[in-house]
PDB file of C-alpha atoms in Angstrom:
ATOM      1  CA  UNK A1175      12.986  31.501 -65.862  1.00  0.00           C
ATOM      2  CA  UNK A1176      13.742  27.911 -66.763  1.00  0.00           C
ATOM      3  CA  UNK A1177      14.913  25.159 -64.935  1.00  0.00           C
ATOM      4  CA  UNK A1178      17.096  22.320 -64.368  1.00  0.00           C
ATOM      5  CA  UNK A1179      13.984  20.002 -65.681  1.00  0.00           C
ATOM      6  CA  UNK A1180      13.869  22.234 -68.299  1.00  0.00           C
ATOM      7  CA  UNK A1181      16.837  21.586 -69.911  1.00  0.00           C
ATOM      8  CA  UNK A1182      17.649  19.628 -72.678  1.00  0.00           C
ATOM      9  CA  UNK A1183      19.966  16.202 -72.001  1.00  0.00           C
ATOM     10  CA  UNK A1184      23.515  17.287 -71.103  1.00  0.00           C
ATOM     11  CA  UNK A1185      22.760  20.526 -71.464  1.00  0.00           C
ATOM     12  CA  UNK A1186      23.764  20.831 -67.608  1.00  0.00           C
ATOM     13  CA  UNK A1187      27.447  19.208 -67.813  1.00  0.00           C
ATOM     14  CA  UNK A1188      27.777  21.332 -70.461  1.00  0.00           C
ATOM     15  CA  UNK A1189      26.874  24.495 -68.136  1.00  0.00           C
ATOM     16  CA  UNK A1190      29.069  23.566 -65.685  1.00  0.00           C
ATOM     17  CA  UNK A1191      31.912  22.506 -67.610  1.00  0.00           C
ATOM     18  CA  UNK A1192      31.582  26.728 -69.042  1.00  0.00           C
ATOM     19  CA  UNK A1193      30.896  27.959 -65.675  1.00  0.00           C
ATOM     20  CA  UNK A1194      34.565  26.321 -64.177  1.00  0.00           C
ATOM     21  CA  UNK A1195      36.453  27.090 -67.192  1.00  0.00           C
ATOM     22  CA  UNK A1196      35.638  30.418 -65.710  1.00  0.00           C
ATOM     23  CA  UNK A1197      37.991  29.498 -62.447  1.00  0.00           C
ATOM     24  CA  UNK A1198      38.074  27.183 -59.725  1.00  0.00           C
ATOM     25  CA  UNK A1199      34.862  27.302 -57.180  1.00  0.00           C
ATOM     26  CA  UNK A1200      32.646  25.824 -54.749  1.00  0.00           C
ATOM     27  CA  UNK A1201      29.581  23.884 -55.384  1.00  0.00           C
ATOM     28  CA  UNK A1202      27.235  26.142 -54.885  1.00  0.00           C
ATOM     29  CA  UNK A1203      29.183  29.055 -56.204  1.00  0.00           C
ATOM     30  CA  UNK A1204      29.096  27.118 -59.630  1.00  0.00           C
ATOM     31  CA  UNK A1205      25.038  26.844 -59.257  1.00  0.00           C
ATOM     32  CA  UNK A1206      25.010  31.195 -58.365  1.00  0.00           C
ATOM     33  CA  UNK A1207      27.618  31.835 -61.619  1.00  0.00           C
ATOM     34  CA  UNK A1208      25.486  29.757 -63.968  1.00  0.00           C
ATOM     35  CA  UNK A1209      22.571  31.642 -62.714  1.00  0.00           C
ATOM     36  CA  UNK A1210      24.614  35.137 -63.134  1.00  0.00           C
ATOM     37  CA  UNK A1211      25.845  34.592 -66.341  1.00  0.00           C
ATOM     38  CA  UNK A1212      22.590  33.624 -67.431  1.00  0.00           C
ATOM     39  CA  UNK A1213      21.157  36.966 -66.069  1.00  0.00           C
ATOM     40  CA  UNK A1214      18.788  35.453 -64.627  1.00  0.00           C
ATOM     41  CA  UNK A1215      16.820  33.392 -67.042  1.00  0.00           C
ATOM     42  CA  UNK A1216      18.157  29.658 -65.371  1.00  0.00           C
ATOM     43  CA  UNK A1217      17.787  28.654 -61.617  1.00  0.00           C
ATOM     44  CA  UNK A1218      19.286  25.539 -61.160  1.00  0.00           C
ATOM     45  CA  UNK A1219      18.440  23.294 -58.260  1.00  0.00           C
ATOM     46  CA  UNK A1220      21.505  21.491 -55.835  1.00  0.00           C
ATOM     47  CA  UNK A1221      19.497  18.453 -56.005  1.00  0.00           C
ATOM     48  CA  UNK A1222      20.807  18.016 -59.819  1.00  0.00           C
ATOM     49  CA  UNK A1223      23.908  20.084 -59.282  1.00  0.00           C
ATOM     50  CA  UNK A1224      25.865  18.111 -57.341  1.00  0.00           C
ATOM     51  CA  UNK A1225      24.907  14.871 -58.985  1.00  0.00           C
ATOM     52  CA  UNK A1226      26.628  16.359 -62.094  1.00  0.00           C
ATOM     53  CA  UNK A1227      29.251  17.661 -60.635  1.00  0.00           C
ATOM     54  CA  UNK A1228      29.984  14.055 -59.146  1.00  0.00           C
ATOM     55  CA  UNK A1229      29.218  12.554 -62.645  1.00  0.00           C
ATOM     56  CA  UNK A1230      31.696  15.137 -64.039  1.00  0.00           C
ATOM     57  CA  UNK A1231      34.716  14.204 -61.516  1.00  0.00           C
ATOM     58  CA  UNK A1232      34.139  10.247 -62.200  1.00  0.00           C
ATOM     59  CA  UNK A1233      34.458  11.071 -66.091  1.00  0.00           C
ATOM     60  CA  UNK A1234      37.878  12.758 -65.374  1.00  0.00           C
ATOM     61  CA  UNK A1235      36.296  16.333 -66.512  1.00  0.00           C
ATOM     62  CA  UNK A1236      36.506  18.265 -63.475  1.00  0.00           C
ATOM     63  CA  UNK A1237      38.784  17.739 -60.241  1.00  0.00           C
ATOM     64  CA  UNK A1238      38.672  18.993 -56.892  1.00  0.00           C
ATOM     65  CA  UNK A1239      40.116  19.940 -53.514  1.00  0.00           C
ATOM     66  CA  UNK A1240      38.873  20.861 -50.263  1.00  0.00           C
ATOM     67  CA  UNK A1241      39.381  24.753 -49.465  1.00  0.00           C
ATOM     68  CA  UNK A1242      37.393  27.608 -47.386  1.00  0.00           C
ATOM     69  CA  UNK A1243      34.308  29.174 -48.819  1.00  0.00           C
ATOM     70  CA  UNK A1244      34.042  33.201 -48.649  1.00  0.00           C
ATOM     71  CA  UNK A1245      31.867  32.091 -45.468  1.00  0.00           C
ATOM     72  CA  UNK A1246      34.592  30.362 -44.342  1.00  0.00           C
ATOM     73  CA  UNK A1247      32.965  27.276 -44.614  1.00  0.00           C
ATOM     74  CA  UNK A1248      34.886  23.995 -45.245  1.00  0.00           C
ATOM     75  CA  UNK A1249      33.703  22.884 -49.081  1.00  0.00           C
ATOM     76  CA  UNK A1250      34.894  21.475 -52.763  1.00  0.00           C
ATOM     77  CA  UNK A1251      36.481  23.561 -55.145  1.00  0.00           C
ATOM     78  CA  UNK A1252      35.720  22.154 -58.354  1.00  0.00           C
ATOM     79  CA  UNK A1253      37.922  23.234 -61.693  1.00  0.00           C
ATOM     80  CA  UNK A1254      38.094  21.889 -64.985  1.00  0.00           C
ATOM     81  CA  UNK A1255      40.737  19.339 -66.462  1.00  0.00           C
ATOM     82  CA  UNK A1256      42.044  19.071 -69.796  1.00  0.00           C
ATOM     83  CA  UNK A1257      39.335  16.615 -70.712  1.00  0.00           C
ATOM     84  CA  UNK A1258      37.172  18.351 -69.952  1.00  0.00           C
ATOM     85  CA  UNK A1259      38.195  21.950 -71.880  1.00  0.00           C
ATOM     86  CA  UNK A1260      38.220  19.373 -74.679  1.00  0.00           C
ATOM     87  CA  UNK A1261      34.775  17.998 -73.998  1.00  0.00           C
ATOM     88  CA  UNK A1262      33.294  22.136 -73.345  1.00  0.00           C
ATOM     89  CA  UNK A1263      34.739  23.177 -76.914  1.00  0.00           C
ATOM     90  CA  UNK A1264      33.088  19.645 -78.530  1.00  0.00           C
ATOM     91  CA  UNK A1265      30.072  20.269 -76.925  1.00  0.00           C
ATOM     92  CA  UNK A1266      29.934  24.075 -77.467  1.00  0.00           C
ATOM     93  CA  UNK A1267      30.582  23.891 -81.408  1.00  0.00           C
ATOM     94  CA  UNK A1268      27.959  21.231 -81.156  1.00  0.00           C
ATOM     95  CA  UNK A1269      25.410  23.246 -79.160  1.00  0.00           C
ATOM     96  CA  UNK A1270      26.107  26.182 -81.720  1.00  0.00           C
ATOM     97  CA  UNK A1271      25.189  23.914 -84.528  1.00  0.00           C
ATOM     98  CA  UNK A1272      22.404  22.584 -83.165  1.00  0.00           C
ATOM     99  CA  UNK A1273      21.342  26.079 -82.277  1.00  0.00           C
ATOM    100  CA  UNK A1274      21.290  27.517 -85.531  1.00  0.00           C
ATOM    101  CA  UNK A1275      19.879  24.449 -87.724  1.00  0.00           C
ATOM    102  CA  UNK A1276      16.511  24.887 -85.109  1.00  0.00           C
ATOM    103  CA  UNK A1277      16.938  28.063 -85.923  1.00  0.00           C
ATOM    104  CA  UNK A1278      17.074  27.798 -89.291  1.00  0.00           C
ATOM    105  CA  UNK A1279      13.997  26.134 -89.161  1.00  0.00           C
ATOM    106  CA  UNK A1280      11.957  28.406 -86.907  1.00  0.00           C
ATOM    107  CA  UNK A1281      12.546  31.124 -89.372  1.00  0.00           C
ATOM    108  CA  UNK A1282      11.497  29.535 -92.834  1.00  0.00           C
ATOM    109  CA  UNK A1283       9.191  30.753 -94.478  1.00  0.00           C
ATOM    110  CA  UNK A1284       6.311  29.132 -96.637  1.00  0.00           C
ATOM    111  CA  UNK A1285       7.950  29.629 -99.843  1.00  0.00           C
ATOM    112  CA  UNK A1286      10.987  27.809 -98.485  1.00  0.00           C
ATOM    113  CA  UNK A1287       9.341  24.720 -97.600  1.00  0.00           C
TER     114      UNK A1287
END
Protein backbone atom coordinates (compact mmCIF):
# COMPACT_ATOMS: atom_id res chain seq x y z
CA UNK A 1 0.00 0.00 0.00
CA UNK A 2 1.54 3.38 -0.66
CA UNK A 3 1.11 6.55 0.78
CA UNK A 4 0.55 10.13 0.65
CA UNK A 5 4.59 10.52 1.24
CA UNK A 6 4.84 8.21 -1.30
CA UNK A 7 3.67 10.00 -4.00
CA UNK A 8 5.27 11.78 -6.54
CA UNK A 9 4.83 15.94 -6.55
CA UNK A 10 1.25 16.79 -7.54
CA UNK A 11 0.45 13.57 -7.94
CA UNK A 12 -2.24 14.23 -5.06
CA UNK A 13 -4.14 17.37 -6.72
CA UNK A 14 -4.15 15.37 -9.48
CA UNK A 15 -6.05 12.45 -7.45
CA UNK A 16 -8.40 14.59 -6.18
CA UNK A 17 -9.13 16.65 -9.04
CA UNK A 18 -10.21 12.64 -10.71
CA UNK A 19 -11.84 11.63 -7.60
CA UNK A 20 -14.51 14.98 -7.76
CA UNK A 21 -14.89 14.86 -11.37
CA UNK A 22 -16.54 11.74 -10.15
CA UNK A 23 -19.38 14.05 -8.24
CA UNK A 24 -19.62 16.42 -5.58
CA UNK A 25 -18.45 15.08 -1.88
CA UNK A 26 -17.23 15.60 1.47
CA UNK A 27 -13.72 15.76 2.58
CA UNK A 28 -13.26 12.73 3.80
CA UNK A 29 -15.48 10.97 1.35
CA UNK A 30 -12.91 12.21 -1.36
CA UNK A 31 -9.91 10.56 0.88
CA UNK A 32 -12.35 6.86 1.09
CA UNK A 33 -13.10 7.17 -3.05
CA UNK A 34 -9.43 7.69 -3.86
CA UNK A 35 -8.71 4.81 -1.67
CA UNK A 36 -11.70 2.68 -3.44
CA UNK A 37 -10.87 3.37 -6.75
CA UNK A 38 -7.47 2.54 -6.08
CA UNK A 39 -8.60 -0.90 -4.67
CA UNK A 40 -6.78 -0.54 -2.12
CA UNK A 41 -3.22 0.04 -3.05
CA UNK A 42 -3.23 4.13 -1.70
CA UNK A 43 -4.23 5.26 1.90
CA UNK A 44 -4.10 8.74 2.03
CA UNK A 45 -3.75 10.64 5.26
CA UNK A 46 -6.33 13.95 6.22
CA UNK A 47 -3.31 15.62 7.40
CA UNK A 48 -2.32 16.18 3.51
CA UNK A 49 -5.86 15.92 2.28
CA UNK A 50 -7.30 18.79 3.35
CA UNK A 51 -4.29 20.97 2.78
CA UNK A 52 -4.84 20.13 -0.94
CA UNK A 53 -8.10 20.42 -1.04
CA UNK A 54 -7.64 24.08 0.41
CA UNK A 55 -4.73 24.62 -2.10
CA UNK A 56 -7.16 23.38 -4.81
CA UNK A 57 -10.15 25.93 -3.87
CA UNK A 58 -7.54 29.02 -3.67
CA UNK A 59 -6.36 28.00 -7.34
CA UNK A 60 -10.05 28.24 -8.51
CA UNK A 61 -10.02 24.24 -9.26
CA UNK A 62 -12.50 23.01 -6.95
CA UNK A 63 -15.46 24.93 -5.09
CA UNK A 64 -17.53 24.17 -2.27
CA UNK A 65 -20.62 24.43 -0.10
CA UNK A 66 -21.64 23.41 3.20
CA UNK A 67 -24.22 20.35 3.15
CA UNK A 68 -25.05 17.16 5.51
CA UNK A 69 -22.81 14.16 5.46
CA UNK A 70 -24.58 10.54 5.19
CA UNK A 71 -23.91 10.85 9.13
CA UNK A 72 -25.66 13.78 9.10
CA UNK A 73 -22.86 15.67 10.02
CA UNK A 74 -22.46 19.37 9.02
CA UNK A 75 -19.27 19.33 6.35
CA UNK A 76 -17.78 20.69 2.76
CA UNK A 77 -18.85 19.35 -0.34
CA UNK A 78 -16.12 19.84 -2.62
CA UNK A 79 -16.73 19.56 -6.71
CA UNK A 80 -14.69 20.43 -9.50
CA UNK A 81 -14.79 23.74 -11.67
CA UNK A 82 -14.09 24.21 -15.16
CA UNK A 83 -10.48 24.95 -14.39
CA UNK A 84 -10.03 22.50 -12.96
CA UNK A 85 -11.59 19.62 -15.60
CA UNK A 86 -9.10 21.56 -17.72
CA UNK A 87 -6.18 21.20 -15.36
CA UNK A 88 -7.33 16.96 -14.66
CA UNK A 89 -7.24 16.32 -18.59
CA UNK A 90 -3.59 18.43 -18.78
CA UNK A 91 -2.37 16.64 -16.07
CA UNK A 92 -3.81 13.19 -16.99
CA UNK A 93 -2.37 13.20 -20.72
CA UNK A 94 0.73 14.30 -18.94
CA UNK A 95 0.76 11.56 -16.28
CA UNK A 96 0.05 9.04 -19.24
CA UNK A 97 3.11 10.25 -20.98
CA UNK A 98 5.19 10.24 -18.32
CA UNK A 99 3.93 6.79 -17.52
CA UNK A 100 4.80 5.14 -20.55
CA UNK A 101 8.32 6.89 -21.41
CA UNK A 102 9.42 5.20 -17.63
CA UNK A 103 7.99 2.54 -18.96
CA UNK A 104 9.58 2.45 -21.95
CA UNK A 105 12.61 2.45 -20.19
CA UNK A 106 12.02 -0.24 -17.58
CA UNK A 107 11.44 -2.62 -20.38
CA UNK A 108 14.58 -2.13 -22.72
CA UNK A 109 16.50 -4.48 -23.27
CA UNK A 110 20.43 -4.69 -23.62
CA UNK A 111 20.46 -4.72 -27.25
CA UNK A 112 18.41 -1.53 -27.22
CA UNK A 113 20.69 0.48 -25.27
Amino acid sequence: MLGTKELFPGTLDMLILKALSLGPIHGYGVLRRIEATSQGLLSLEQGSLYPALHRLQHRGLIQSDWGTSENNRRAKFYRLTRAGETRLGRETSRWAHMVEAVSNVLVAQPSEA
